[in-house]
Coordinates of C-alpha atoms and ligand atoms in Angstrom, one line a residue:
M1 CA 58.8 -222.1 5.3
N2 CA 58.6 -218.5 6.5
L3 CA 60.0 -217.1 9.7
H4 CA 58.8 -214.3 11.8
E5 CA 60.8 -211.1 11.8
Y6 CA 62.2 -211.8 15.3
Q7 CA 63.2 -215.4 14.4
G8 CA 64.8 -214.1 11.2
K9 CA 66.8 -211.5 13.1
E10 CA 68.0 -214.1 15.6
L11 CA 69.2 -216.3 12.8
L12 CA 71.0 -213.4 11.2
S13 CA 72.6 -212.4 14.4
S14 CA 73.9 -215.9 15.0
F15 CA 75.9 -215.4 11.8
G16 CA 77.3 -212.1 12.8
V17 CA 74.9 -209.9 10.9
R18 CA 74.2 -206.7 12.9
I19 CA 70.5 -206.3 13.8
Q20 CA 68.2 -203.9 15.4
R21 CA 67.9 -205.6 18.8
G22 CA 64.6 -206.6 20.2
I23 CA 62.7 -209.0 22.5
V24 CA 59.4 -210.7 21.5
A25 CA 56.4 -210.3 23.8
Q26 CA 53.0 -212.0 24.0
S27 CA 51.2 -209.3 26.2
A28 CA 51.4 -205.6 27.0
K29 CA 53.0 -206.5 30.3
E30 CA 55.7 -208.6 28.7
A31 CA 56.3 -205.7 26.3
V32 CA 57.0 -203.3 29.1
D33 CA 59.4 -205.8 30.7
A34 CA 61.1 -206.3 27.3
A35 CA 61.4 -202.5 26.9
K36 CA 63.0 -202.1 30.3
Q37 CA 65.5 -204.9 29.6
L38 CA 66.4 -203.3 26.2
T39 CA 66.9 -200.0 27.8
E40 CA 69.3 -201.6 30.2
E41 CA 71.2 -203.5 27.5
T42 CA 71.3 -200.8 24.8
G43 CA 70.6 -197.5 26.5
T44 CA 67.7 -196.8 24.2
G45 CA 64.9 -194.6 25.5
W46 CA 62.5 -195.1 22.6
H47 CA 61.2 -198.4 21.4
V48 CA 59.4 -199.6 18.2
I49 CA 56.6 -202.1 18.7
K50 CA 56.3 -204.4 15.7
A51 CA 53.5 -206.9 15.0
Q52 CA 54.8 -210.4 14.3
V53 CA 52.8 -211.9 11.4
H54 CA 53.9 -213.5 8.2
A55 CA 53.1 -210.5 6.0
G56 CA 55.0 -207.4 4.9
G57 CA 53.8 -203.9 4.7
R58 CA 53.0 -203.9 8.4
G59 CA 54.1 -200.3 8.8
K60 CA 51.4 -199.2 6.4
G61 CA 48.7 -201.2 8.2
G62 CA 49.5 -199.7 11.6
G63 CA 51.5 -202.7 12.8
V64 CA 54.8 -200.8 13.5
K65 CA 54.7 -198.0 15.9
L66 CA 57.2 -195.9 17.9
A67 CA 56.8 -195.6 21.7
K68 CA 58.5 -192.8 23.5
N69 CA 58.0 -194.0 27.0
L70 CA 57.0 -197.2 28.9
Q71 CA 53.3 -196.1 29.1
E72 CA 53.3 -195.8 25.3
V73 CA 54.9 -199.2 25.0
E74 CA 52.1 -200.7 27.1
E75 CA 49.4 -198.8 25.2
I76 CA 50.7 -199.6 21.7
A77 CA 51.5 -203.3 22.5
G78 CA 48.0 -203.6 23.9
Q79 CA 46.5 -202.2 20.7
I80 CA 48.6 -204.3 18.4
I81 CA 48.4 -207.7 20.2
G82 CA 45.0 -209.3 19.3
M83 CA 44.3 -207.0 16.4
D84 CA 43.6 -208.3 12.9
L85 CA 46.3 -206.5 11.0
V86 CA 45.4 -205.6 7.4
T87 CA 48.4 -204.8 5.1
P88 CA 48.8 -204.6 1.4
Q89 CA 50.0 -208.2 1.6
T90 CA 47.1 -209.8 3.7
S91 CA 43.5 -210.6 2.8
A92 CA 40.8 -208.0 3.7
E93 CA 40.2 -209.9 7.0
G94 CA 43.8 -209.4 7.9
K95 CA 46.0 -211.5 10.1
R96 CA 45.6 -212.0 13.9
V97 CA 48.6 -210.7 15.8
H98 CA 49.6 -213.0 18.6
Q99 CA 52.9 -211.3 19.5
V100 CA 55.0 -208.2 19.0
L101 CA 58.7 -207.5 18.8
V102 CA 59.8 -204.7 21.1
A103 CA 62.8 -203.2 19.4
E104 CA 65.3 -200.5 20.2
D105 CA 64.8 -197.3 18.3
V106 CA 67.7 -197.1 15.9
Y107 CA 66.7 -193.9 14.0
Y108 CA 68.4 -191.7 16.6
P109 CA 69.9 -188.4 15.6
G110 CA 73.7 -188.0 15.3
E111 CA 76.5 -186.8 13.1
S112 CA 74.7 -187.9 9.8
E113 CA 71.2 -188.6 8.7
P114 CA 70.0 -192.3 9.0
D115 CA 69.7 -193.8 5.5
E116 CA 67.6 -196.8 4.4
F117 CA 68.7 -199.4 1.8
Y118 CA 67.2 -202.6 0.3
I119 CA 69.1 -205.9 0.2
S120 CA 67.9 -209.3 -0.6
V121 CA 69.5 -212.7 -1.3
L122 CA 67.8 -215.2 -3.4
L123 CA 68.2 -218.0 -5.9
N124 CA 68.3 -217.2 -9.6
R125 CA 66.9 -220.4 -11.1
A126 CA 67.8 -219.3 -14.6
T127 CA 71.5 -219.2 -13.9
G128 CA 71.7 -221.6 -11.1
K129 CA 73.4 -219.0 -9.0
N130 CA 72.5 -217.0 -6.0
M131 CA 72.0 -213.3 -6.3
I132 CA 72.1 -210.3 -4.1
V133 CA 69.6 -207.7 -5.2
Y134 CA 70.1 -204.3 -3.7
S135 CA 69.1 -200.7 -3.9
T136 CA 69.6 -197.3 -2.4
E137 CA 65.8 -197.0 -2.3
G138 CA 65.1 -198.9 1.0
G139 CA 62.2 -198.7 3.3
M140 CA 59.7 -198.6 0.4
D141 CA 57.9 -201.1 -1.7
I142 CA 60.6 -202.6 -3.9
E143 CA 58.1 -203.5 -6.6
T144 CA 57.3 -199.8 -7.0
V145 CA 61.0 -199.0 -7.2
A146 CA 61.4 -201.8 -9.9
E147 CA 58.6 -200.3 -11.9
E148 CA 59.4 -196.6 -11.6
T149 CA 63.2 -196.5 -11.3
P150 CA 64.6 -199.8 -12.4
D151 CA 68.0 -198.3 -12.7
L152 CA 68.2 -198.0 -9.0
I153 CA 68.1 -201.7 -8.5
H154 CA 71.4 -203.6 -8.7
N155 CA 72.2 -207.2 -8.9
E156 CA 75.3 -209.2 -7.9
E157 CA 75.5 -212.8 -9.0
I158 CA 77.2 -215.1 -6.5
D159 CA 78.7 -218.4 -7.5
P160 CA 77.5 -220.9 -4.8
S161 CA 80.8 -222.8 -5.1
T162 CA 82.9 -219.7 -4.1
G163 CA 80.5 -217.8 -2.0
I164 CA 80.6 -214.0 -1.9
L165 CA 84.1 -212.6 -2.8
P166 CA 85.6 -209.5 -1.2
F167 CA 85.5 -207.5 -4.4
Q168 CA 81.8 -208.2 -4.7
A169 CA 81.0 -207.0 -1.2
R170 CA 83.0 -203.8 -1.9
R171 CA 81.1 -203.2 -5.2
I172 CA 77.8 -203.4 -3.3
A173 CA 79.0 -200.9 -0.7
F174 CA 80.3 -198.7 -3.4
N175 CA 77.1 -198.8 -5.5
L176 CA 75.1 -197.9 -2.3
G177 CA 77.2 -194.7 -2.2
L178 CA 78.9 -195.5 1.1
S179 CA 82.4 -194.4 2.3
G180 CA 84.5 -194.6 5.4
L181 CA 83.2 -196.6 8.3
A182 CA 79.8 -197.3 6.7
F183 CA 81.5 -198.7 3.7
K184 CA 83.5 -201.2 5.8
E185 CA 80.4 -202.0 7.9
M186 CA 78.5 -202.7 4.7
T187 CA 81.1 -205.2 3.3
K188 CA 80.9 -207.0 6.6
F189 CA 77.1 -206.9 6.6
V190 CA 76.6 -208.4 3.1
T191 CA 79.3 -211.0 3.6
A192 CA 77.7 -212.2 6.8
L193 CA 74.2 -212.0 5.3
Y194 CA 75.2 -214.1 2.3
T195 CA 76.8 -216.7 4.6
A196 CA 73.7 -216.9 6.8
Y197 CA 71.5 -217.4 3.6
D198 CA 73.8 -220.1 2.3
K199 CA 74.3 -222.0 5.6
S200 CA 70.7 -222.0 6.6
D201 CA 69.5 -223.4 3.2
A202 CA 67.3 -220.3 2.7
S203 CA 65.5 -219.5 -0.5
L204 CA 65.0 -215.8 0.4
F205 CA 66.4 -213.2 2.7
E206 CA 64.9 -209.8 2.2
I207 CA 66.1 -207.0 4.4
N208 CA 64.1 -203.9 3.9
P209 CA 65.2 -201.6 5.3
V210 CA 68.9 -202.1 5.9
L211 CA 69.8 -199.1 8.0
K212 CA 72.8 -196.9 8.1
T213 CA 72.5 -195.3 11.5
S214 CA 73.5 -191.7 12.2
D215 CA 76.8 -193.1 13.6
S216 CA 77.4 -195.1 10.5
K217 CA 76.5 -198.6 11.7
I218 CA 74.9 -200.9 9.2
M219 CA 72.1 -203.1 10.5
A220 CA 69.0 -205.1 9.6
V221 CA 65.8 -203.3 10.8
D222 CA 63.5 -205.8 9.1
A223 CA 64.0 -209.5 8.1
K224 CA 61.9 -211.6 5.8
V225 CA 63.3 -215.1 5.8
T226 CA 62.1 -218.0 3.7
L227 CA 63.7 -221.4 4.3
D228 CA 63.8 -224.2 1.8
A229 CA 61.3 -226.7 3.3
N230 CA 63.0 -229.6 1.5
A231 CA 66.2 -228.8 3.4
L232 CA 64.7 -228.6 6.9
Y233 CA 65.7 -232.1 7.8
R234 CA 69.2 -230.7 8.0
H235 CA 68.2 -227.9 10.4
K236 CA 66.1 -229.4 13.2
D237 CA 66.5 -226.2 15.2
L238 CA 65.1 -224.1 12.4
A239 CA 62.3 -226.5 11.6
E240 CA 61.0 -225.9 15.2
L241 CA 60.5 -222.3 14.4
R242 CA 57.5 -223.1 12.2
D243 CA 54.4 -221.2 13.4
L244 CA 51.3 -223.2 12.2
R245 CA 49.0 -220.3 13.2
E246 CA 50.3 -218.4 10.3
E247 CA 49.5 -221.0 7.7
N248 CA 46.4 -222.0 5.9
Q249 CA 44.7 -224.4 8.4
I250 CA 43.3 -226.8 5.7
E251 CA 46.8 -227.1 4.2
V252 CA 48.3 -227.9 7.6
E253 CA 45.7 -230.6 8.2
A254 CA 46.2 -232.1 4.7
G255 CA 50.0 -232.0 5.2
A256 CA 49.6 -234.0 8.4
L257 CA 47.6 -236.6 6.4
G258 CA 50.3 -236.8 3.8
L259 CA 48.2 -235.2 1.1
N260 CA 49.7 -232.6 -1.3
Y261 CA 47.1 -229.9 -1.0
V262 CA 47.1 -226.3 -2.0
D263 CA 44.1 -224.1 -1.3
L264 CA 42.8 -222.0 -4.2
D265 CA 40.0 -219.5 -4.7
G266 CA 37.6 -221.4 -7.0
N267 CA 34.5 -223.6 -6.7
V268 CA 35.4 -227.0 -8.0
G269 CA 37.2 -229.3 -5.7
C270 CA 39.7 -231.7 -7.4
M271 CA 41.0 -235.0 -6.2
V272 CA 43.7 -236.3 -8.5
N273 CA 46.7 -238.7 -8.5
G274 CA 49.9 -237.3 -9.7
A275 CA 50.9 -233.6 -9.9
G276 CA 50.9 -233.5 -13.8
L277 CA 47.4 -234.9 -14.0
A278 CA 46.3 -232.6 -11.2
M279 CA 47.5 -229.5 -13.2
A280 CA 45.8 -230.8 -16.4
T281 CA 42.6 -231.3 -14.4
M282 CA 42.7 -227.7 -13.2
D283 CA 43.0 -226.6 -16.9
L284 CA 40.0 -228.8 -17.7
I285 CA 37.9 -227.3 -15.0
K286 CA 38.8 -223.8 -16.2
Q287 CA 37.8 -224.8 -19.8
A288 CA 34.5 -226.0 -18.5
G289 CA 33.8 -222.6 -17.0
G290 CA 34.7 -223.4 -13.4
E291 CA 37.6 -222.4 -11.2
P292 CA 39.6 -225.0 -9.2
A293 CA 39.1 -224.7 -5.5
N294 CA 42.3 -226.6 -4.7
F295 CA 45.2 -228.6 -6.0
L296 CA 45.1 -232.0 -4.4
D297 CA 47.4 -234.9 -5.3
V298 CA 46.4 -238.0 -3.4
G299 CA 49.5 -239.8 -4.5
G300 CA 49.9 -243.3 -5.7
T301 CA 47.9 -245.2 -3.1
A302 CA 44.3 -244.0 -3.5
D303 CA 42.6 -246.4 -1.2
A304 CA 39.3 -245.8 0.6
A305 CA 40.9 -244.3 3.7
R306 CA 42.9 -241.8 1.6
V307 CA 40.0 -240.9 -0.6
E308 CA 37.9 -240.3 2.5
A309 CA 40.6 -238.1 4.0
A310 CA 40.8 -236.2 0.8
F311 CA 37.0 -235.7 0.6
K312 CA 37.0 -234.3 4.1
I313 CA 39.8 -231.9 3.3
I314 CA 38.1 -230.7 0.1
L315 CA 34.7 -230.3 1.8
K316 CA 36.2 -228.0 4.5
D317 CA 36.2 -225.3 1.9
P318 CA 32.7 -223.8 1.9
A319 CA 33.2 -222.5 -1.7
V320 CA 33.2 -226.0 -3.2
K321 CA 30.2 -226.5 -5.4
A322 CA 31.3 -229.7 -7.2
I323 CA 34.1 -232.3 -6.9
L324 CA 35.9 -233.8 -9.8
I325 CA 37.8 -237.0 -9.1
N326 CA 40.3 -237.7 -11.9
I327 CA 42.4 -240.8 -11.2
F328 CA 44.6 -242.6 -13.6
G329 CA 44.8 -246.3 -12.6
G330 CA 48.3 -247.3 -13.4
I331 CA 49.8 -248.9 -10.3
V332 CA 46.5 -248.6 -8.4
R333 CA 43.6 -250.4 -10.1
C334 CA 40.6 -248.3 -11.0
D335 CA 38.1 -250.7 -9.4
R336 CA 40.0 -250.3 -6.1
V337 CA 39.7 -246.5 -6.3
A338 CA 36.0 -246.7 -7.3
Q339 CA 35.4 -248.9 -4.3
G340 CA 37.3 -246.4 -2.2
V341 CA 35.2 -243.6 -3.5
I342 CA 31.9 -245.5 -2.8
D343 CA 33.1 -246.5 0.7
A344 CA 34.2 -243.0 1.6
Y345 CA 30.9 -241.6 0.3
K346 CA 28.8 -244.0 2.3
N347 CA 31.0 -243.4 5.4
M348 CA 30.6 -239.7 5.2
G349 CA 26.9 -239.9 4.6
N350 CA 26.1 -236.2 4.0
I351 CA 28.0 -235.0 1.0
S352 CA 25.8 -232.4 -0.6
V353 CA 27.8 -231.4 -3.6
P354 CA 27.7 -233.3 -6.9
I355 CA 30.6 -235.6 -7.6
I356 CA 32.0 -236.5 -11.0
V357 CA 34.4 -239.4 -11.1
R358 CA 36.7 -240.1 -14.1
L359 CA 38.7 -243.3 -13.8
Q360 CA 40.9 -244.3 -16.6
G361 CA 43.4 -247.1 -16.8
T362 CA 43.5 -250.6 -15.5
N363 CA 40.0 -252.0 -14.9
A364 CA 38.4 -248.7 -15.9
D365 CA 35.3 -250.5 -17.2
I366 CA 34.7 -252.4 -13.9
A367 CA 35.2 -249.2 -12.0
K368 CA 32.6 -247.4 -14.1
E369 CA 30.1 -250.2 -13.4
L370 CA 30.8 -250.1 -9.7
I371 CA 30.1 -246.3 -9.6
D372 CA 27.0 -246.5 -11.9
N373 CA 25.5 -249.3 -9.8
S374 CA 26.4 -247.9 -6.4
G375 CA 23.1 -246.0 -6.1
L376 CA 25.0 -243.0 -5.0
D377 CA 24.7 -239.5 -6.4
V378 CA 28.1 -239.8 -8.2
M379 CA 28.5 -239.3 -12.0
S380 CA 31.0 -241.4 -13.8
A381 CA 33.1 -240.5 -16.9
T382 CA 35.8 -242.3 -18.7
E383 CA 37.0 -239.5 -21.1
F384 CA 38.5 -236.2 -20.1
Q385 CA 36.0 -234.2 -22.3
E386 CA 33.1 -236.1 -20.8
A387 CA 34.2 -235.2 -17.3
A388 CA 34.5 -231.6 -18.4
D389 CA 31.0 -231.6 -19.8
K390 CA 29.6 -233.0 -16.6
V391 CA 31.4 -230.4 -14.5
Q392 CA 29.8 -227.7 -16.8
T393 CA 26.4 -229.3 -16.4
V394 CA 26.5 -229.4 -12.6
L395 CA 27.8 -225.8 -12.4
A396 CA 25.1 -224.4 -14.7
Ligands
GDP401 P1 57.2 -203.6 7.2 O1 56.3 -202.4 7.1 O2 56.3 -204.9 7.5 O3 58.1 -203.8 6.1 O4 58.0 -203.4 8.6 P2 59.5 -202.8 8.9 O5 60.2 -203.6 9.9 O6 60.2 -202.6 7.6 O7 59.1 -201.4 9.5 C1 58.4 -200.4 8.8 C2 59.1 -199.1 9.0 O8 59.1 -198.7 10.4 C3 60.5 -199.0 8.6 O9 60.6 -198.8 7.2 C4 61.0 -197.8 9.3 O10 60.8 -196.6 8.6 C5 60.2 -197.8 10.6 N1 61.0 -198.2 11.7 C6 61.5 -199.4 12.0 N2 62.3 -199.4 13.1 C7 62.3 -198.1 13.5 C8 63.0 -197.4 14.6 O11 63.8 -198.0 15.3 N3 62.7 -196.1 14.7 C9 61.9 -195.4 13.9 N4 61.7 -194.1 14.1 N5 61.3 -196.0 12.8 C10 61.5 -197.4 12.7
MN402 MN1 60.1 -203.9 5.8

């Protein structure tokens, strides 16, 4: 589950990580009030207005702007709220902005130049350890840095049983070229950052940029936080931060029905029981010259109600030109599933795309008979290859 920048920053702050302070606003008027309050609390005269959407690269798309007075705060917030923000990480339609973060300007002039770093914490699945990836090249696309100057990206492996050790925090601060107050600030910053990552069961913290201010404070200017959805039951407060508006609407609906559904770009809808079979089915569709429109695992209990719910979910995707149902009847008997498909089909009435049903396993022969004699526009198959051939025929 992804958090908004403002939510991520609040989480960081609660663990003692210094952040660029800000207040979230839903309208231009609220933005002005927020700016006034920030000026009172921090003394800042300038504010940055930042679109809150689940996508990076907002700066490049015009979703992060500096306001030098309250009138500019109002104007810029008015422009950004309601816009469809297109960034290198969104689709061409962009993402609708519902709220902005009004933040204090932290790039103020002073005794030294502000400097931007990159720091992320994530799980290294190969070693079973966490790692802190960091670079002096902050504020830019880390993928570009990795491609062009990989030597400038460092990596500190953290053993989850000990957590980050003081010498590791010092090594990071050293490799980032810091000294004096900034060095000390950085050791505190990464230690608190790692603790926040660990204690919130996150799978990714990406802070880009981490800023050294002109007076040598180290703070998070941006925050991309991904929490491990499987651990959310331990964090009721964090689970509440989920913003359904940011997620794929069909996936949200499927999730509410208990279906494992992932939306994809292709034209063949799939309804399968079991994740392994679902993946094999997607390969089969590709082999037949189609592209899967989704991954959908209906689970072990494919009764009529579930099959109907799954049909409805698949058909919400206008790109679907055919549906392949591929069910292995182990615990659930094939004739039950076949009856479920027939009932769902009759119930829904107006399914206009061809459906290929492959049922294999217990009572597969009875199931095939049921489908063939149902009088519905449903093609049956018992073999994998047969199903593939039928998909190919209907797509031709
Ligand atoms: P992203 O583009 O989605 O990654 O959003 P960021 O939060 O990283 O902001 C984009 C850029 O805005 C940063 O890299 C900074 O250069 C700039 N920025 C952020 N906060 C401030 C600020 O307080 N003052 C100024 N002048 N620039 C800022
Ligand atoms: Mn950023």
